[in-house]
Amino acid sequence: MEKGKFIYEGKAKQLYETNDKDLVIVHYKDDATAGNGAKKGTIHNKGIMNNEITTLIFNMLEEHGIKTHFVKKLNDRDQLCQRVKIFPLEVIVRNIIAGSMAKRLGIKEGTKINNTIFEICYKNDEYGDPLINDHHAVALGIATYDELKKIYEITAKINNLLKEKFDKIGITLVDFKIEFGKNSKGEILLADEITPDTCRLWDKETGEKLDKDRFRRDLGNIEEAYIEVVKRLTESK
Ligand code: C5P
C-alpha cells in the first residue's frame, strides 16, 4: 500500500491517504510534546517503538473482540488503518490516582481507589482539552448519549483487557487515554494509539515510571523505559 496525499499532522503522528478511500496510513514520529505543546522535544526511535506497541496491543484487543481502526503494520513507522471520523473526545480511564486528577483535587499520586474513574475531555488545543461531562458532549454535538454509552462500555472492556495484559508483564496500568472514531459504515472503532505516550505504566516491583512522565517530568532514561515496554510486550506475545 503506497502513501498517497498528506492529510494531517498531529503532535506524534502524520496521516496519509491511500488508493482506497476507506484506508489511511498512520506514520509515527519521534516528536514528543507535553503540557498541550508547551514542552517540545524528541525521543529517539519513539515512532518505531510506539508503532510496534500499538500493533501488539491493538492485535491483542482485536483478538478479544474489540473493534479497532488498525488493519496492519506496514513497516517500522507506518501502519494501515481504517479511515474514521474521530470524536473530538479524549476518554481517560483512571485505576490509580495520578497526574491531572491528583493535582486538581489535591490527592496524593499513587492513591488506590475501589472504583474505576472515567473522564472525558473535549479535544481542543486552544482551550487545553478541557474536562467535560456527558451533557456537555451532547450539547456540543460531539456525541449522542447512545454513542457515549457504547464508548463507555467498550472503554471498560479495554481497561480490563489492558490491566490484565500489563499485570502479566509486571506493570501496573495507572491510567490511560483513548480515542474513538466512526468508519464509513457508522461503526464505532477504537482509534489513535495505546502507547507509553498515552498511558501511565508503573513497574509493579520498583514503582519505576515506564511512560511519558519521564519526558514530562525530566526524569531521564526515557528511551530505555519505552524499550522496556516493547521488550516485555514482545516476550509475552
Ligand atoms: O494528565 P492526566 O493525568 O489527565 O492524564 C491521564 C492519562 O491520559 C495519562 O495516561 C496521560 O498519558 C493520558 N493523556 C494523553 N493525552 C492527553 C492527556 C492525557 O495521552 N492529551
mmCIF file of N, CA and C in Angstrom, residues 61-144:
data_model
loop_
_atom_site.group_PDB
_atom_site.id
_atom_site.type_symbol
_atom_site.label_atom_id
_atom_site.label_comp_id
_atom_site.label_asym_id
_atom_site.label_seq_id
_atom_site.Cartn_x
_atom_site.Cartn_y
_atom_site.Cartn_z
ATOM 1 N N LEU A 61 -6.276 -6.656 21.527
ATOM 2 C CA LEU A 61 -7.660 -6.216 21.767
ATOM 3 C C LEU A 61 -8.606 -6.809 20.720
ATOM 4 N N GLU A 62 -8.171 -6.792 19.446
ATOM 5 C CA GLU A 62 -8.989 -7.374 18.365
ATOM 6 C C GLU A 62 -9.275 -8.857 18.643
ATOM 7 N N GLU A 63 -8.239 -9.568 19.125
ATOM 8 C CA GLU A 63 -8.413 -10.997 19.445
ATOM 9 C C GLU A 63 -9.478 -11.197 20.522
ATOM 10 N N HIS A 64 -9.703 -10.164 21.322
ATOM 11 C CA HIS A 64 -10.706 -10.251 22.387
ATOM 12 C C HIS A 64 -11.996 -9.497 22.026
ATOM 13 N N GLY A 65 -12.202 -9.259 20.750
ATOM 14 C CA GLY A 65 -13.486 -8.743 20.284
ATOM 15 C C GLY A 65 -13.660 -7.233 20.283
ATOM 16 N N ILE A 66 -12.568 -6.487 20.526
ATOM 17 C CA ILE A 66 -12.666 -5.019 20.447
ATOM 18 C C ILE A 66 -12.434 -4.591 18.998
ATOM 19 N N LYS A 67 -13.351 -3.800 18.464
ATOM 20 C CA LYS A 67 -13.178 -3.338 17.086
ATOM 21 C C LYS A 67 -12.289 -2.091 17.071
ATOM 22 N N THR A 68 -11.207 -2.168 16.294
ATOM 23 C CA THR A 68 -10.281 -1.028 16.224
ATOM 24 C C THR A 68 -10.095 -0.581 14.777
ATOM 25 N N HIS A 69 -9.463 0.577 14.618
ATOM 26 C CA HIS A 69 -9.201 1.067 13.256
ATOM 27 C C HIS A 69 -7.992 0.378 12.632
ATOM 28 N N PHE A 70 -7.233 -0.380 13.443
ATOM 29 C CA PHE A 70 -5.967 -0.962 12.996
ATOM 30 C C PHE A 70 -6.188 -2.075 11.961
ATOM 31 N N VAL A 71 -5.478 -1.994 10.847
ATOM 32 C CA VAL A 71 -5.543 -3.060 9.832
ATOM 33 C C VAL A 71 -4.256 -3.882 9.871
ATOM 34 N N LYS A 72 -3.111 -3.242 9.622
ATOM 35 C CA LYS A 72 -1.838 -3.968 9.730
ATOM 36 C C LYS A 72 -0.657 -3.007 9.791
ATOM 37 N N LYS A 73 0.421 -3.526 10.353
ATOM 38 C CA LYS A 73 1.664 -2.757 10.386
ATOM 39 C C LYS A 73 2.325 -2.890 9.019
ATOM 40 N N LEU A 74 2.757 -1.759 8.437
ATOM 41 C CA LEU A 74 3.344 -1.805 7.095
ATOM 42 C C LEU A 74 4.864 -1.853 7.155
ATOM 43 N N ASN A 75 5.442 -1.099 8.050
ATOM 44 C CA ASN A 75 6.901 -1.057 8.230
ATOM 45 C C ASN A 75 7.178 -0.433 9.600
ATOM 46 N N ASP A 76 8.458 -0.144 9.872
ATOM 47 C CA ASP A 76 8.871 0.400 11.180
ATOM 48 C C ASP A 76 7.984 1.505 11.743
ATOM 49 N N ARG A 77 7.604 2.424 10.874
ATOM 50 C CA ARG A 77 6.898 3.615 11.360
ATOM 51 C C ARG A 77 5.473 3.780 10.847
ATOM 52 N N ASP A 78 5.063 2.922 9.912
ATOM 53 C CA ASP A 78 3.747 3.119 9.287
ATOM 54 C C ASP A 78 2.796 1.976 9.583
ATOM 55 N N GLN A 79 1.534 2.323 9.792
ATOM 56 C CA GLN A 79 0.509 1.283 9.878
ATOM 57 C C GLN A 79 -0.695 1.681 9.028
ATOM 58 N N LEU A 80 -1.356 0.646 8.514
ATOM 59 C CA LEU A 80 -2.552 0.841 7.706
ATOM 60 C C LEU A 80 -3.750 0.782 8.641
ATOM 61 N N CYS A 81 -4.639 1.786 8.533
ATOM 62 C CA CYS A 81 -5.793 1.854 9.428
ATOM 63 C C CYS A 81 -7.042 2.193 8.644
ATOM 64 N N GLN A 82 -8.194 1.828 9.199
ATOM 65 C CA GLN A 82 -9.456 2.264 8.588
ATOM 66 C C GLN A 82 -9.579 3.772 8.769
ATOM 67 N N ARG A 83 -10.118 4.426 7.756
ATOM 68 C CA ARG A 83 -10.347 5.866 7.891
ATOM 69 C C ARG A 83 -11.547 6.069 8.806
ATOM 70 N N VAL A 84 -11.394 6.884 9.817
ATOM 71 C CA VAL A 84 -12.513 7.168 10.723
ATOM 72 C C VAL A 84 -12.648 8.668 10.923
ATOM 73 N N LYS A 85 -13.855 9.055 11.334
ATOM 74 C CA LYS A 85 -14.053 10.433 11.762
ATOM 75 C C LYS A 85 -13.946 10.389 13.284
ATOM 76 N N ILE A 86 -12.923 11.046 13.788
ATOM 77 C CA ILE A 86 -12.639 10.977 15.229
ATOM 78 C C ILE A 86 -13.661 11.805 16.022
ATOM 79 N N PHE A 87 -14.198 11.207 17.095
ATOM 80 C CA PHE A 87 -14.988 12.002 18.042
ATOM 81 C C PHE A 87 -13.985 12.941 18.742
ATOM 82 N N PRO A 88 -14.224 14.241 18.776
ATOM 83 C CA PRO A 88 -13.227 15.114 19.423
ATOM 84 C C PRO A 88 -13.252 14.972 20.945
ATOM 85 N N LEU A 89 -12.960 13.760 21.387
ATOM 86 C CA LEU A 89 -13.018 13.404 22.816
ATOM 87 C C LEU A 89 -11.767 12.645 23.218
ATOM 88 N N GLU A 90 -11.230 12.975 24.372
ATOM 89 C CA GLU A 90 -10.206 12.125 24.967
ATOM 90 C C GLU A 90 -10.898 11.377 26.089
ATOM 91 N N VAL A 91 -10.941 10.068 25.972
ATOM 92 C CA VAL A 91 -11.580 9.267 27.015
ATOM 93 C C VAL A 91 -10.460 8.787 27.947
ATOM 94 N N ILE A 92 -10.542 9.203 29.199
ATOM 95 C CA ILE A 92 -9.478 8.883 30.163
ATOM 96 C C ILE A 92 -10.001 7.897 31.199
ATOM 97 N N VAL A 93 -9.194 6.879 31.469
ATOM 98 C CA VAL A 93 -9.542 5.883 32.487
ATOM 99 C C VAL A 93 -8.491 5.955 33.584
ATOM 100 N N ARG A 94 -8.964 5.996 34.836
ATOM 101 C CA ARG A 94 -8.021 6.042 35.967
ATOM 102 C C ARG A 94 -8.273 4.857 36.893
ATOM 103 N N ASN A 95 -7.232 4.051 37.089
ATOM 104 C CA ASN A 95 -7.302 2.936 38.034
ATOM 105 C C ASN A 95 -6.646 3.299 39.365
ATOM 106 N N ILE A 96 -5.690 4.213 39.297
ATOM 107 C CA ILE A 96 -4.963 4.721 40.460
ATOM 108 C C ILE A 96 -4.849 6.234 40.240
ATOM 109 N N ILE A 97 -4.881 6.994 41.322
ATOM 110 C CA ILE A 97 -4.826 8.449 41.155
ATOM 111 C C ILE A 97 -3.414 8.919 40.778
ATOM 112 N N ALA A 98 -3.356 9.746 39.734
ATOM 113 C CA ALA A 98 -2.082 10.336 39.302
ATOM 114 C C ALA A 98 -2.379 11.556 38.429
ATOM 115 N N GLY A 99 -1.331 12.222 38.022
ATOM 116 C CA GLY A 99 -1.412 13.272 37.016
ATOM 117 C C GLY A 99 -2.371 14.386 37.342
ATOM 118 N N SER A 100 -3.163 14.773 36.337
ATOM 119 C CA SER A 100 -4.009 15.968 36.475
ATOM 120 C C SER A 100 -5.062 15.803 37.570
ATOM 121 N N MET A 101 -5.519 14.582 37.802
ATOM 122 C CA MET A 101 -6.541 14.399 38.840
ATOM 123 C C MET A 101 -5.935 14.594 40.226
ATOM 124 N N ALA A 102 -4.706 14.082 40.406
ATOM 125 C CA ALA A 102 -4.012 14.255 41.692
ATOM 126 C C ALA A 102 -3.846 15.752 41.970
ATOM 127 N N LYS A 103 -3.448 16.480 40.927
ATOM 128 C CA LYS A 103 -3.174 17.910 41.049
ATOM 129 C C LYS A 103 -4.466 18.707 41.301
ATOM 130 N N ARG A 104 -5.476 18.397 40.489
ATOM 131 C CA ARG A 104 -6.721 19.164 40.514
ATOM 132 C C ARG A 104 -7.459 19.020 41.845
ATOM 133 N N LEU A 105 -7.401 17.793 42.420
ATOM 134 C CA LEU A 105 -8.179 17.544 43.634
ATOM 135 C C LEU A 105 -7.303 17.396 44.877
ATOM 136 N N GLY A 106 -6.001 17.649 44.738
ATOM 137 C CA GLY A 106 -5.103 17.597 45.893
ATOM 138 C C GLY A 106 -5.012 16.218 46.515
ATOM 139 N N ILE A 107 -4.970 15.186 45.669
ATOM 140 C CA ILE A 107 -4.867 13.809 46.161
ATOM 141 C C ILE A 107 -3.460 13.291 45.838
ATOM 142 N N LYS A 108 -2.879 12.553 46.768
ATOM 143 C CA LYS A 108 -1.515 12.062 46.569
ATOM 144 C C LYS A 108 -1.452 11.087 45.381
ATOM 145 N N GLU A 109 -0.458 11.255 44.521
ATOM 146 C CA GLU A 109 -0.263 10.303 43.413
ATOM 147 C C GLU A 109 -0.037 8.910 43.977
ATOM 148 N N GLY A 110 -0.648 7.926 43.354
ATOM 149 C CA GLY A 110 -0.474 6.547 43.813
ATOM 150 C C GLY A 110 -1.608 6.096 44.727
ATOM 151 N N THR A 111 -2.519 7.031 45.079
ATOM 152 C CA THR A 111 -3.648 6.666 45.934
ATOM 153 C C THR A 111 -4.527 5.639 45.212
ATOM 154 N N LYS A 112 -4.823 4.538 45.916
ATOM 155 C CA LYS A 112 -5.632 3.469 45.301
ATOM 156 C C LYS A 112 -7.111 3.811 45.444
ATOM 157 N N ILE A 113 -7.903 3.403 44.475
ATOM 158 C CA ILE A 113 -9.352 3.629 44.513
ATOM 159 C C ILE A 113 -10.065 2.315 44.215
ATOM 160 N N ASN A 114 -11.280 2.181 44.722
ATOM 161 C CA ASN A 114 -12.013 0.928 44.511
ATOM 162 C C ASN A 114 -12.823 0.938 43.224
ATOM 163 N N ASN A 115 -13.160 2.122 42.754
ATOM 164 C CA ASN A 115 -13.942 2.201 41.523
ATOM 165 C C ASN A 115 -13.083 2.802 40.412
ATOM 166 N N THR A 116 -13.331 2.358 39.187
ATOM 167 C CA THR A 116 -12.615 2.931 38.043
ATOM 168 C C THR A 116 -13.226 4.289 37.723
ATOM 169 N N ILE A 117 -12.357 5.261 37.418
ATOM 170 C CA ILE A 117 -12.865 6.594 37.062
ATOM 171 C C ILE A 117 -12.775 6.781 35.541
ATOM 172 N N PHE A 118 -13.880 7.197 34.954
ATOM 173 C CA PHE A 118 -13.909 7.517 33.521
ATOM 174 C C PHE A 118 -14.091 9.025 33.395
ATOM 175 N N GLU A 119 -13.248 9.647 32.592
ATOM 176 C CA GLU A 119 -13.387 11.089 32.353
ATOM 177 C C GLU A 119 -13.446 11.306 30.847
ATOM 178 N N ILE A 120 -14.084 12.396 30.445
ATOM 179 C CA ILE A 120 -13.969 12.787 29.031
ATOM 180 C C ILE A 120 -13.484 14.230 28.955
ATOM 181 N N CYS A 121 -12.605 14.473 27.988
ATOM 182 C CA CYS A 121 -12.119 15.830 27.737
ATOM 183 C C CYS A 121 -12.445 16.186 26.294
ATOM 184 N N TYR A 122 -12.746 17.453 26.080
ATOM 185 C CA TYR A 122 -13.024 17.962 24.735
ATOM 186 C C TYR A 122 -11.692 18.233 24.058
ATOM 187 N N LYS A 123 -11.435 17.522 22.921
ATOM 188 C CA LYS A 123 -10.170 17.702 22.211
ATOM 189 C C LYS A 123 -10.156 19.069 21.549
ATOM 190 N N ASN A 124 -9.493 20.011 22.200
ATOM 191 C CA ASN A 124 -9.459 21.369 21.672
ATOM 192 C C ASN A 124 -8.198 22.062 22.213
ATOM 193 N N ASP A 125 -7.181 22.173 21.334
ATOM 194 C CA ASP A 125 -5.881 22.722 21.747
ATOM 195 C C ASP A 125 -6.005 24.123 22.337
ATOM 196 N N GLU A 126 -6.873 24.932 21.709
ATOM 197 C CA GLU A 126 -6.985 26.335 22.141
ATOM 198 C C GLU A 126 -7.393 26.443 23.615
ATOM 199 N N TYR A 127 -8.263 25.540 24.050
ATOM 200 C CA TYR A 127 -8.740 25.584 25.440
ATOM 201 C C TYR A 127 -8.076 24.510 26.321
ATOM 202 N N GLY A 128 -7.005 23.878 25.807
ATOM 203 C CA GLY A 128 -6.235 22.917 26.607
ATOM 204 C C GLY A 128 -6.990 21.644 26.933
ATOM 205 N N ASP A 129 -7.764 21.127 25.963
ATOM 206 C CA ASP A 129 -8.505 19.868 26.150
ATOM 207 C C ASP A 129 -9.272 19.823 27.474
ATOM 208 N N PRO A 130 -10.241 20.724 27.672
ATOM 209 C CA PRO A 130 -10.905 20.806 28.980
ATOM 210 C C PRO A 130 -11.751 19.578 29.325
ATOM 211 N N LEU A 131 -11.767 19.276 30.622
ATOM 212 C CA LEU A 131 -12.613 18.201 31.154
ATOM 213 C C LEU A 131 -14.073 18.614 30.974
ATOM 214 N N ILE A 132 -14.873 17.714 30.419
ATOM 215 C CA ILE A 132 -16.308 17.980 30.266
ATOM 216 C C ILE A 132 -17.086 16.767 30.785
ATOM 217 N N ASN A 133 -18.409 16.846 30.804
ATOM 218 C CA ASN A 133 -19.187 15.653 31.139
ATOM 219 C C ASN A 133 -20.085 15.274 29.952
ATOM 220 N N ASP A 134 -20.847 14.220 30.134
ATOM 221 C CA ASP A 134 -21.661 13.708 29.020
ATOM 222 C C ASP A 134 -22.614 14.776 28.476
ATOM 223 N N HIS A 135 -23.203 15.542 29.385
ATOM 224 C CA HIS A 135 -24.188 16.550 28.956
ATOM 225 C C HIS A 135 -23.536 17.643 28.108
ATOM 226 N N HIS A 136 -22.310 18.039 28.488
ATOM 227 C CA HIS A 136 -21.565 18.991 27.649
ATOM 228 C C HIS A 136 -21.349 18.378 26.260
ATOM 229 N N ALA A 137 -20.911 17.109 26.240
ATOM 230 C CA ALA A 137 -20.576 16.457 24.968
ATOM 231 C C ALA A 137 -21.791 16.410 24.047
ATOM 232 N N VAL A 138 -22.958 16.098 24.634
ATOM 233 C CA VAL A 138 -24.174 16.026 23.815
ATOM 234 C C VAL A 138 -24.566 17.436 23.360
ATOM 235 N N ALA A 139 -24.519 18.392 24.287
ATOM 236 C CA ALA A 139 -24.907 19.777 23.949
ATOM 237 C C ALA A 139 -23.995 20.361 22.870
ATOM 238 N N LEU A 140 -22.704 19.978 22.916
ATOM 239 C CA LEU A 140 -21.749 20.493 21.924
ATOM 240 C C LEU A 140 -21.827 19.727 20.599
ATOM 241 N N GLY A 141 -22.657 18.678 20.553
ATOM 242 C CA GLY A 141 -22.814 17.907 19.309
ATOM 243 C C GLY A 141 -21.648 16.967 19.051
ATOM 244 N N ILE A 142 -20.876 16.652 20.114
ATOM 245 C CA ILE A 142 -19.699 15.791 19.953
ATOM 246 C C ILE A 142 -20.130 14.332 19.792
ATOM 247 N N ALA A 143 -21.124 13.924 20.562
ATOM 248 C CA ALA A 143 -21.631 12.541 20.502
ATOM 249 C C ALA A 143 -23.047 12.538 21.072
ATOM 250 N N THR A 144 -23.786 11.472 20.765
ATOM 251 C CA THR A 144 -25.124 11.333 21.360
ATOM 252 C C THR A 144 -24.986 10.550 22.672
#
